[in-house]
Amino acid sequence: MRKNHLLSIQDLEPASIWRIFNLTDAVIERGEDYRPLSGKTAVLIFKKPSLRTRVSFEVAVNQLGGKSIFLSDPDVGIGIREDIRDVAKVLSSYSDCIITRVFSHNELVLLSEYASVPVINALSDDHHPVQALSDLWTIWKQKGKIVGLNLCFIGDGANNVSGSLILVSSMMGINITIASPRGYEPKKEILSQAREHAKLSGAEIRITRDPKEAVRDAEIIYTDVWTSMGLESESEKRKKVFKGFSINNELLKYAKGDYLIMHCMPIHRDEEIEDGIVSSFRSIIFEQVKNRLLVQKGILVFLLG
Ligand code: CP
Ligand code: NVA
């Protein structure tokens, strides 16, 4: 761990991910009397909407004995009323942790440079590390192993969820295949970081334009919305470009393995995933949701406990 911040998976290494997972298990085992955040306050500042991340973090902080304060961006006026560097210093003097959802990842980096308390990325345009960590824990609990699994991501390979999944998979030894349309492949910087991880972990990284090829050996089939928050003006164009990248029963005929279906949510039913598949016996989407609360407790104890 380079600094006491969690901005991307790049802030972690395999040992720190295992430490978070062990802390998650310990928090579950110790039950509701375990209150390591007693006397601590976390401030959440969100510039984009959120259901899962906001609520699971607030509940996690409170169940661990701490207090949470939520601020939406207009409450603060980052970049209009307040310089981001001042926001970092002010919140560091009142609170013990800043959990923030932003557009530009660079803004988050700047905030963390001026903050003297841990900063947690609750999603930026490029990364969603708490989602990926929680999903990895879910996969581990479901499959009983991590190394050597085959995961495929179908959809926008350049988005935040895909970026964090590529990094965490390559770091932890999961073979990852990304199937996306031309122009929506993973970002070059993330791919080169992932390739460095893969040299150590032995993971294979494949990029394809063919979802059928991607699902063939997959044990985990993962998708996300075609249009991420902030890109709404591209929504109609993307619906056309991504048409062949939907997880539907036709595509799943090509999946040969004992696969599970994952989605970070929110879901656009019958766009990136056929409605019936969301609640099928293969889907662990609502397990993912539940586990966000558990793993984020592990992350909070790791950074603050
Ligand atoms: N998956 C996820 O981060 O959901 P929210 O946008 O609702 O927080
Ligand atoms: N890629 C999506 C993830 C939402 C949790 C978005 O950024 O909108």
Short mmCIF file of N, CA, C and O in Angstrom, two decimals, residues 4-85:
data_model
loop_
_atom_site.label_atom_id
_atom_site.label_comp_id
_atom_site.label_asym_id
_atom_site.label_seq_id
_atom_site.Cartn_x
_atom_site.Cartn_y
_atom_site.Cartn_z
N ASN A 4 -2.13 5.83 2.54
CA ASN A 4 -3.32 5.30 3.19
C ASN A 4 -4.59 5.71 2.45
O ASN A 4 -5.57 6.11 3.08
N HIS A 5 -4.54 5.67 1.14
CA HIS A 5 -5.72 6.01 0.34
C HIS A 5 -6.08 4.80 -0.52
O HIS A 5 -5.22 3.99 -0.85
N LEU A 6 -7.35 4.73 -0.91
CA LEU A 6 -7.76 3.72 -1.89
C LEU A 6 -8.41 4.43 -3.07
O LEU A 6 -9.61 4.71 -3.07
N LEU A 7 -7.57 4.79 -4.04
CA LEU A 7 -8.06 5.51 -5.22
C LEU A 7 -8.27 4.55 -6.38
O LEU A 7 -9.16 4.75 -7.21
N SER A 8 -7.41 3.55 -6.45
CA SER A 8 -7.58 2.54 -7.50
C SER A 8 -6.96 1.24 -6.98
O SER A 8 -6.28 1.24 -5.95
N ILE A 9 -7.16 0.17 -7.71
CA ILE A 9 -6.56 -1.12 -7.34
C ILE A 9 -5.03 -1.00 -7.31
O ILE A 9 -4.36 -1.72 -6.58
N GLN A 10 -4.50 -0.03 -8.07
CA GLN A 10 -3.05 0.19 -8.09
C GLN A 10 -2.49 0.58 -6.72
O GLN A 10 -1.29 0.51 -6.50
N ASP A 11 -3.34 1.03 -5.80
CA ASP A 11 -2.88 1.36 -4.45
C ASP A 11 -2.67 0.11 -3.60
O ASP A 11 -2.23 0.21 -2.45
N LEU A 12 -3.04 -1.04 -4.14
CA LEU A 12 -2.99 -2.28 -3.36
C LEU A 12 -2.00 -3.26 -3.98
O LEU A 12 -1.49 -3.05 -5.07
N GLU A 13 -1.77 -4.33 -3.25
CA GLU A 13 -0.98 -5.45 -3.78
C GLU A 13 -1.69 -6.71 -3.29
O GLU A 13 -2.58 -6.61 -2.42
N PRO A 14 -1.34 -7.88 -3.81
CA PRO A 14 -2.09 -9.08 -3.41
C PRO A 14 -2.20 -9.25 -1.89
O PRO A 14 -3.26 -9.57 -1.37
N ALA A 15 -1.10 -8.97 -1.17
CA ALA A 15 -1.13 -9.18 0.29
C ALA A 15 -2.15 -8.24 0.95
O ALA A 15 -2.84 -8.63 1.90
N SER A 16 -2.26 -7.00 0.45
CA SER A 16 -3.22 -6.08 1.09
C SER A 16 -4.66 -6.45 0.72
O SER A 16 -5.58 -6.27 1.53
N ILE A 17 -4.84 -7.03 -0.47
CA ILE A 17 -6.20 -7.50 -0.83
C ILE A 17 -6.59 -8.67 0.08
O ILE A 17 -7.71 -8.71 0.62
N TRP A 18 -5.66 -9.60 0.31
CA TRP A 18 -5.97 -10.70 1.24
C TRP A 18 -6.22 -10.19 2.65
O TRP A 18 -7.06 -10.71 3.37
N ARG A 19 -5.49 -9.15 3.04
CA ARG A 19 -5.70 -8.56 4.38
C ARG A 19 -7.13 -7.99 4.47
O ARG A 19 -7.82 -8.20 5.47
N ILE A 20 -7.56 -7.29 3.43
CA ILE A 20 -8.94 -6.75 3.42
C ILE A 20 -9.95 -7.90 3.52
O ILE A 20 -10.93 -7.83 4.27
N PHE A 21 -9.68 -8.98 2.79
CA PHE A 21 -10.62 -10.12 2.81
C PHE A 21 -10.64 -10.78 4.19
O PHE A 21 -11.70 -11.16 4.69
N ASN A 22 -9.47 -10.90 4.81
CA ASN A 22 -9.43 -11.50 6.15
C ASN A 22 -10.14 -10.59 7.16
O ASN A 22 -10.83 -11.07 8.06
N LEU A 23 -9.97 -9.27 6.98
CA LEU A 23 -10.66 -8.34 7.88
C LEU A 23 -12.18 -8.42 7.66
O LEU A 23 -12.96 -8.33 8.62
N THR A 24 -12.58 -8.60 6.42
CA THR A 24 -14.02 -8.73 6.12
C THR A 24 -14.58 -9.95 6.86
O THR A 24 -15.62 -9.87 7.53
N ASP A 25 -13.87 -11.06 6.76
CA ASP A 25 -14.31 -12.28 7.47
C ASP A 25 -14.33 -12.05 8.98
O ASP A 25 -15.26 -12.50 9.67
N ALA A 26 -13.32 -11.33 9.48
CA ALA A 26 -13.24 -11.10 10.93
C ALA A 26 -14.39 -10.22 11.41
O ALA A 26 -14.98 -10.47 12.47
N VAL A 27 -14.73 -9.21 10.61
CA VAL A 27 -15.85 -8.33 10.98
C VAL A 27 -17.15 -9.14 11.04
O VAL A 27 -17.95 -8.99 11.99
N ILE A 28 -17.34 -10.03 10.08
CA ILE A 28 -18.56 -10.86 10.07
C ILE A 28 -18.58 -11.73 11.34
O ILE A 28 -19.59 -11.82 12.03
N GLU A 29 -17.43 -12.33 11.62
CA GLU A 29 -17.35 -13.25 12.76
C GLU A 29 -17.58 -12.54 14.09
O GLU A 29 -18.24 -13.07 14.99
N ARG A 30 -17.07 -11.32 14.20
CA ARG A 30 -17.16 -10.64 15.51
C ARG A 30 -18.54 -10.04 15.76
O ARG A 30 -18.86 -9.68 16.90
N GLY A 31 -19.35 -9.91 14.72
CA GLY A 31 -20.75 -9.52 14.92
C GLY A 31 -20.94 -8.07 15.28
O GLY A 31 -20.01 -7.26 15.19
N GLU A 32 -22.14 -7.75 15.77
CA GLU A 32 -22.50 -6.34 15.89
C GLU A 32 -21.85 -5.62 17.08
O GLU A 32 -21.92 -4.40 17.17
N ASP A 33 -21.23 -6.38 17.99
CA ASP A 33 -20.57 -5.70 19.12
C ASP A 33 -19.20 -5.12 18.72
O ASP A 33 -18.60 -4.37 19.47
N TYR A 34 -18.72 -5.51 17.56
CA TYR A 34 -17.40 -5.04 17.11
C TYR A 34 -17.55 -3.64 16.51
O TYR A 34 -18.20 -3.47 15.47
N ARG A 35 -16.99 -2.65 17.19
CA ARG A 35 -17.21 -1.26 16.76
C ARG A 35 -15.88 -0.50 16.68
O ARG A 35 -15.63 0.46 17.40
N PRO A 36 -15.01 -0.93 15.75
CA PRO A 36 -13.68 -0.34 15.67
C PRO A 36 -13.67 1.12 15.21
O PRO A 36 -12.64 1.80 15.35
N LEU A 37 -14.78 1.61 14.65
CA LEU A 37 -14.80 3.01 14.20
C LEU A 37 -15.45 3.93 15.23
O LEU A 37 -15.77 5.09 14.92
N SER A 38 -15.62 3.43 16.44
CA SER A 38 -16.22 4.24 17.49
C SER A 38 -15.45 5.57 17.65
O SER A 38 -14.23 5.57 17.73
N GLY A 39 -16.18 6.67 17.65
CA GLY A 39 -15.54 8.00 17.80
C GLY A 39 -15.01 8.55 16.49
O GLY A 39 -14.46 9.65 16.45
N LYS A 40 -15.18 7.79 15.38
CA LYS A 40 -14.67 8.26 14.08
C LYS A 40 -15.81 8.71 13.16
O LYS A 40 -16.92 8.19 13.25
N THR A 41 -15.48 9.67 12.30
CA THR A 41 -16.48 10.20 11.36
C THR A 41 -15.97 10.09 9.93
O THR A 41 -14.81 10.44 9.66
N ALA A 42 -16.82 9.60 9.05
CA ALA A 42 -16.49 9.56 7.61
C ALA A 42 -17.40 10.56 6.89
O ALA A 42 -18.60 10.60 7.14
N VAL A 43 -16.79 11.36 6.03
CA VAL A 43 -17.59 12.29 5.21
C VAL A 43 -17.68 11.73 3.80
O VAL A 43 -16.66 11.33 3.22
N LEU A 44 -18.88 11.68 3.27
CA LEU A 44 -19.08 11.24 1.89
C LEU A 44 -19.42 12.47 1.05
O LEU A 44 -20.34 13.22 1.40
N ILE A 45 -18.68 12.69 -0.05
CA ILE A 45 -19.04 13.75 -1.00
C ILE A 45 -19.24 13.09 -2.36
O ILE A 45 -18.30 12.51 -2.91
N PHE A 46 -20.44 13.17 -2.88
CA PHE A 46 -20.75 12.50 -4.15
C PHE A 46 -21.16 13.52 -5.20
O PHE A 46 -22.08 14.30 -5.00
N LYS A 47 -20.47 13.45 -6.35
CA LYS A 47 -20.82 14.33 -7.47
C LYS A 47 -21.73 13.65 -8.48
O LYS A 47 -22.14 14.27 -9.44
N LYS A 48 -21.93 12.34 -8.30
CA LYS A 48 -22.81 11.58 -9.21
C LYS A 48 -23.82 10.84 -8.34
O LYS A 48 -23.54 10.59 -7.16
N PRO A 49 -24.95 10.42 -8.91
CA PRO A 49 -25.93 9.66 -8.12
C PRO A 49 -25.35 8.33 -7.63
O PRO A 49 -24.38 7.81 -8.19
N SER A 50 -25.96 7.78 -6.61
CA SER A 50 -25.55 6.47 -6.09
C SER A 50 -26.66 5.90 -5.22
O SER A 50 -27.27 6.63 -4.45
N LEU A 51 -26.90 4.61 -5.34
CA LEU A 51 -27.79 3.91 -4.40
C LEU A 51 -26.93 2.99 -3.53
O LEU A 51 -26.80 3.18 -2.33
N ARG A 52 -26.28 2.01 -4.16
CA ARG A 52 -25.53 0.99 -3.42
C ARG A 52 -24.33 1.56 -2.67
O ARG A 52 -24.15 1.29 -1.47
N THR A 53 -23.49 2.30 -3.36
CA THR A 53 -22.23 2.72 -2.74
C THR A 53 -22.48 3.66 -1.56
O THR A 53 -21.91 3.50 -0.48
N ARG A 54 -23.36 4.61 -1.79
CA ARG A 54 -23.65 5.56 -0.71
C ARG A 54 -24.24 4.85 0.50
O ARG A 54 -23.76 5.00 1.62
N VAL A 55 -25.31 4.07 0.26
CA VAL A 55 -26.01 3.47 1.40
C VAL A 55 -25.13 2.43 2.09
O VAL A 55 -25.03 2.39 3.31
N SER A 56 -24.44 1.60 1.30
CA SER A 56 -23.61 0.56 1.94
C SER A 56 -22.47 1.18 2.73
O SER A 56 -22.12 0.68 3.81
N PHE A 57 -21.87 2.25 2.25
CA PHE A 57 -20.81 2.89 3.03
C PHE A 57 -21.37 3.53 4.31
O PHE A 57 -20.78 3.41 5.38
N GLU A 58 -22.50 4.23 4.17
CA GLU A 58 -23.05 4.88 5.37
C GLU A 58 -23.43 3.84 6.42
O GLU A 58 -23.15 3.99 7.61
N VAL A 59 -24.08 2.76 5.97
CA VAL A 59 -24.48 1.70 6.91
C VAL A 59 -23.23 1.04 7.51
O VAL A 59 -23.16 0.78 8.72
N ALA A 60 -22.23 0.80 6.67
CA ALA A 60 -20.99 0.15 7.16
C ALA A 60 -20.34 0.99 8.25
O ALA A 60 -19.99 0.48 9.32
N VAL A 61 -20.18 2.29 7.99
CA VAL A 61 -19.54 3.17 8.98
C VAL A 61 -20.35 3.14 10.29
O VAL A 61 -19.79 2.99 11.38
N ASN A 62 -21.66 3.26 10.17
CA ASN A 62 -22.51 3.30 11.37
C ASN A 62 -22.51 1.97 12.12
O ASN A 62 -22.42 1.96 13.35
N GLN A 63 -22.57 0.86 11.40
CA GLN A 63 -22.55 -0.45 12.09
C GLN A 63 -21.21 -0.73 12.76
O GLN A 63 -21.14 -1.49 13.72
N LEU A 64 -20.15 -0.11 12.25
CA LEU A 64 -18.83 -0.28 12.88
C LEU A 64 -18.61 0.72 14.02
O LEU A 64 -17.51 0.83 14.56
N GLY A 65 -19.64 1.48 14.35
CA GLY A 65 -19.57 2.36 15.51
C GLY A 65 -19.24 3.80 15.19
O GLY A 65 -19.20 4.66 16.08
N GLY A 66 -19.00 4.10 13.89
CA GLY A 66 -18.67 5.48 13.50
C GLY A 66 -19.89 6.27 13.08
O GLY A 66 -21.02 5.79 13.17
N LYS A 67 -19.63 7.49 12.64
CA LYS A 67 -20.72 8.33 12.13
C LYS A 67 -20.39 8.75 10.70
O LYS A 67 -19.21 8.92 10.36
N SER A 68 -21.45 8.92 9.89
CA SER A 68 -21.21 9.36 8.51
C SER A 68 -21.97 10.65 8.25
O SER A 68 -23.04 10.87 8.82
N ILE A 69 -21.37 11.48 7.41
CA ILE A 69 -22.02 12.73 6.98
C ILE A 69 -22.02 12.71 5.47
O ILE A 69 -20.96 12.54 4.85
N PHE A 70 -23.20 12.86 4.85
CA PHE A 70 -23.28 12.84 3.38
C PHE A 70 -23.44 14.26 2.84
O PHE A 70 -24.28 15.02 3.30
N LEU A 71 -22.63 14.60 1.85
CA LEU A 71 -22.74 15.88 1.16
C LEU A 71 -22.86 15.61 -0.33
O LEU A 71 -22.02 14.90 -0.89
N SER A 72 -23.88 16.17 -0.95
CA SER A 72 -23.90 16.10 -2.42
C SER A 72 -23.09 17.28 -2.93
O SER A 72 -22.85 18.24 -2.19
N ASP A 73 -22.67 17.22 -4.17
CA ASP A 73 -21.75 18.25 -4.66
C ASP A 73 -22.30 19.67 -4.50
O ASP A 73 -21.57 20.57 -4.09
N PRO A 74 -23.60 19.92 -4.81
CA PRO A 74 -24.08 21.31 -4.66
C PRO A 74 -23.97 21.82 -3.22
O PRO A 74 -23.89 23.03 -3.00
N ASP A 75 -23.95 20.92 -2.24
CA ASP A 75 -23.78 21.35 -0.85
C ASP A 75 -22.41 21.99 -0.64
O ASP A 75 -22.23 22.80 0.27
N VAL A 76 -21.45 21.57 -1.44
CA VAL A 76 -20.07 22.01 -1.23
C VAL A 76 -19.64 22.98 -2.34
O VAL A 76 -19.00 23.99 -2.06
N GLY A 77 -20.00 22.67 -3.57
CA GLY A 77 -19.61 23.52 -4.69
C GLY A 77 -18.13 23.37 -5.01
O GLY A 77 -17.40 24.36 -5.13
N ILE A 78 -17.70 22.12 -5.17
CA ILE A 78 -16.28 21.88 -5.48
C ILE A 78 -15.94 22.53 -6.82
O ILE A 78 -16.62 22.31 -7.82
N GLY A 79 -14.90 23.33 -6.82
CA GLY A 79 -14.47 23.99 -8.07
C GLY A 79 -15.25 25.27 -8.34
O GLY A 79 -14.88 26.03 -9.24
N ILE A 80 -16.32 25.52 -7.60
CA ILE A 80 -17.10 26.77 -7.79
C ILE A 80 -17.00 27.60 -6.51
O ILE A 80 -16.44 28.68 -6.49
N ARG A 81 -17.51 27.02 -5.43
CA ARG A 81 -17.44 27.73 -4.16
C ARG A 81 -16.12 27.43 -3.44
O ARG A 81 -15.61 28.28 -2.71
N GLU A 82 -15.63 26.22 -3.63
CA GLU A 82 -14.45 25.75 -2.89
C GLU A 82 -13.43 25.11 -3.83
O GLU A 82 -13.80 24.32 -4.68
N ASP A 83 -12.19 25.44 -3.61
CA ASP A 83 -11.10 24.74 -4.31
C ASP A 83 -10.96 23.34 -3.70
O ASP A 83 -11.02 23.17 -2.49
N ILE A 84 -10.73 22.35 -4.57
CA ILE A 84 -10.66 20.96 -4.11
C ILE A 84 -9.57 20.77 -3.05
O ILE A 84 -9.71 19.99 -2.10
N ARG A 85 -8.48 21.53 -3.17
CA ARG A 85 -7.39 21.40 -2.18
C ARG A 85 -7.85 21.87 -0.81
O ARG A 85 -7.48 21.31 0.22
#
